[in-house]
Amino acid sequence: MYADLSSVREFLRLRRRAGPLDADGSEAAAGGFSATARDLARLGEMIRCDGATGGRQIVPEAVAGTIVSGVPDGYPRRVRFPAAPPDAPATLSYHDLWWIPNDPYGSFMASGIHGQRLFVCPALDLVIVHYASQIVSPAVPPAPLVQAFLTIGTHLHG
């Protein structure tokens, strides 16, 4: 079911780079994806378009479809971001490494540990890449980025 990564690498023109290494010099298995904002946007657009771009199917439509189809049975329907205050409403879902805002537009988002975001909204034909530092402090409330992204999308979509 998973795509041959060589087609994704070719599409993004990615070269194999060593990710973060542990104390033994072994590469970390879950993290360290390195891409420019433009390449990340291309990845989001490809997923938004069911795994295809430029007339080429980069990953199988079924793989891209598992992301855009919403939350499968057996996954929690409502969760909070890990850093959210305990009294924050549980409005998100999470599966296959993607956050699902459960908005009326079928949006989904990848979120990096240091504030990077790839927001994809199929109904609004929208892909937003957000690179930033993430302040983790109880004194600084989290920015309402999903709402900001949707506001941008609805404005542009007209």
XYZ file of C-alpha atoms in Angstrom:
158
model
C 0.000 0.000 0.000
C 2.864 2.413 0.656
C 4.397 4.193 -2.294
C 7.887 3.594 -3.513
C 9.804 6.431 -1.866
C 11.964 6.846 -4.948
C 8.978 8.389 -6.788
C 8.463 10.879 -3.939
C 12.182 11.685 -3.821
C 12.222 12.168 -7.575
C 9.130 14.383 -7.395
C 10.605 16.553 -4.668
C 14.138 16.133 -5.999
C 15.153 15.087 -2.533
C 18.527 13.627 -1.791
C 19.020 11.149 0.997
C 20.250 13.048 4.013
C 21.160 11.607 7.348
C 18.592 12.512 9.961
C 19.281 13.149 13.627
C 21.639 10.634 15.183
C 21.400 9.089 18.633
C 24.318 8.567 21.040
C 25.312 5.344 19.209
C 25.369 7.093 15.841
C 22.182 5.417 14.604
C 19.748 7.510 12.608
C 16.498 8.392 14.362
C 13.529 6.572 12.868
C 10.778 9.151 13.361
C 11.784 12.683 12.588
C 14.306 14.914 10.954
C 12.476 15.491 7.663
C 14.365 18.286 5.957
C 12.739 20.254 3.128
C 12.433 23.788 1.885
C 9.091 25.562 2.250
C 8.613 25.230 -1.509
C 9.218 21.464 -1.468
C 6.880 21.056 1.492
C 4.207 23.028 -0.397
C 4.714 20.767 -3.426
C 4.252 17.738 -1.184
C 1.040 19.213 0.259
C -0.307 20.044 -3.200
C 0.469 16.543 -4.426
C -1.434 15.020 -1.498
C -4.305 17.497 -1.986
C -4.530 16.293 -5.595
C -4.900 12.612 -4.598
C -1.199 11.827 -4.941
C -0.837 13.184 -8.478
C 0.680 16.257 -10.059
C 1.600 17.332 -13.562
C -0.239 14.371 -15.042
C 1.829 11.886 -12.991
C 0.650 9.691 -10.129
C 3.430 10.114 -7.541
C 1.906 8.023 -4.749
C -1.088 5.710 -5.116
C -4.400 7.533 -4.851
C -5.425 5.133 -2.061
C -2.469 6.275 0.069
C -3.274 9.965 -0.365
C -6.952 9.144 0.112
C -6.417 7.739 3.600
C -5.337 11.217 4.697
C -8.058 13.260 3.034
C -10.895 10.852 3.823
C -11.069 11.888 7.468
C -10.663 9.856 10.601
C -11.077 6.092 10.195
C -13.151 4.040 12.605
C -11.215 3.124 15.724
C -9.282 6.410 15.915
C -10.175 9.078 18.479
C -12.566 11.599 16.963
C -11.644 14.451 19.283
C -8.270 15.160 20.877
C -6.305 18.225 22.004
C -2.912 19.326 20.783
C -0.354 17.897 23.241
C 0.573 21.368 24.542
C -3.039 22.567 24.873
C -4.302 23.549 28.327
C -6.382 20.865 30.053
C -9.533 22.983 29.768
C -9.139 23.519 25.996
C -11.880 21.902 23.908
C -10.954 18.678 22.161
C -11.627 19.621 18.538
C -8.952 17.761 16.577
C -8.444 14.216 15.408
C -5.113 12.531 14.690
C -4.190 9.612 12.465
C -1.346 8.509 10.210
C 0.841 11.422 11.433
C -1.731 14.053 10.386
C -3.856 16.379 12.521
C -7.469 16.661 11.347
C -9.176 19.936 12.409
C -12.656 18.474 11.715
C -13.638 21.645 9.905
C -16.265 21.764 7.118
C -13.519 21.923 4.454
C -11.819 18.550 4.964
C -8.534 20.116 6.088
C -5.560 18.237 7.502
C -2.192 19.342 8.827
C 1.268 18.010 9.585
C 2.902 19.709 12.533
C 6.624 19.668 13.294
C 8.168 19.765 16.740
C 9.571 23.284 16.297
C 6.512 25.051 14.893
C 6.602 23.947 11.257
C 3.200 23.298 9.717
C 1.881 21.956 6.431
C -1.817 22.843 6.214
C -3.866 21.351 3.370
C -7.494 22.268 2.699
C -8.893 20.396 -0.308
C -12.257 22.193 -0.459
C -10.590 25.610 -0.603
C -7.799 24.508 -3.000
C -5.354 25.651 -0.332
C -1.888 24.584 0.818
C -0.059 26.677 3.418
C 3.460 26.088 4.713
C 4.294 27.790 7.985
C 7.843 27.829 9.305
C 8.394 29.455 12.674
C 9.859 29.031 16.097
C 7.429 27.596 18.563
C 7.362 29.139 21.996
C 6.396 26.557 24.578
C 5.511 28.509 27.680
C 2.446 28.647 29.891
C 2.730 32.453 29.691
C 2.329 32.481 25.889
C -0.992 31.207 24.524
C -0.769 29.115 21.365
C -1.475 31.013 18.165
C -4.814 30.088 16.538
C -3.104 29.013 13.319
C -5.803 26.697 11.988
C -8.358 29.498 12.224
C -5.887 31.898 10.567
C -5.208 29.426 7.739
C -8.947 28.926 7.159
C -9.545 32.675 7.161
C -6.864 33.070 4.486
C -8.366 30.225 2.473
C -11.959 31.444 2.602
C -10.832 34.954 1.676
C -8.823 33.748 -1.308
C -11.474 31.263 -2.406
C -14.011 34.086 -2.519
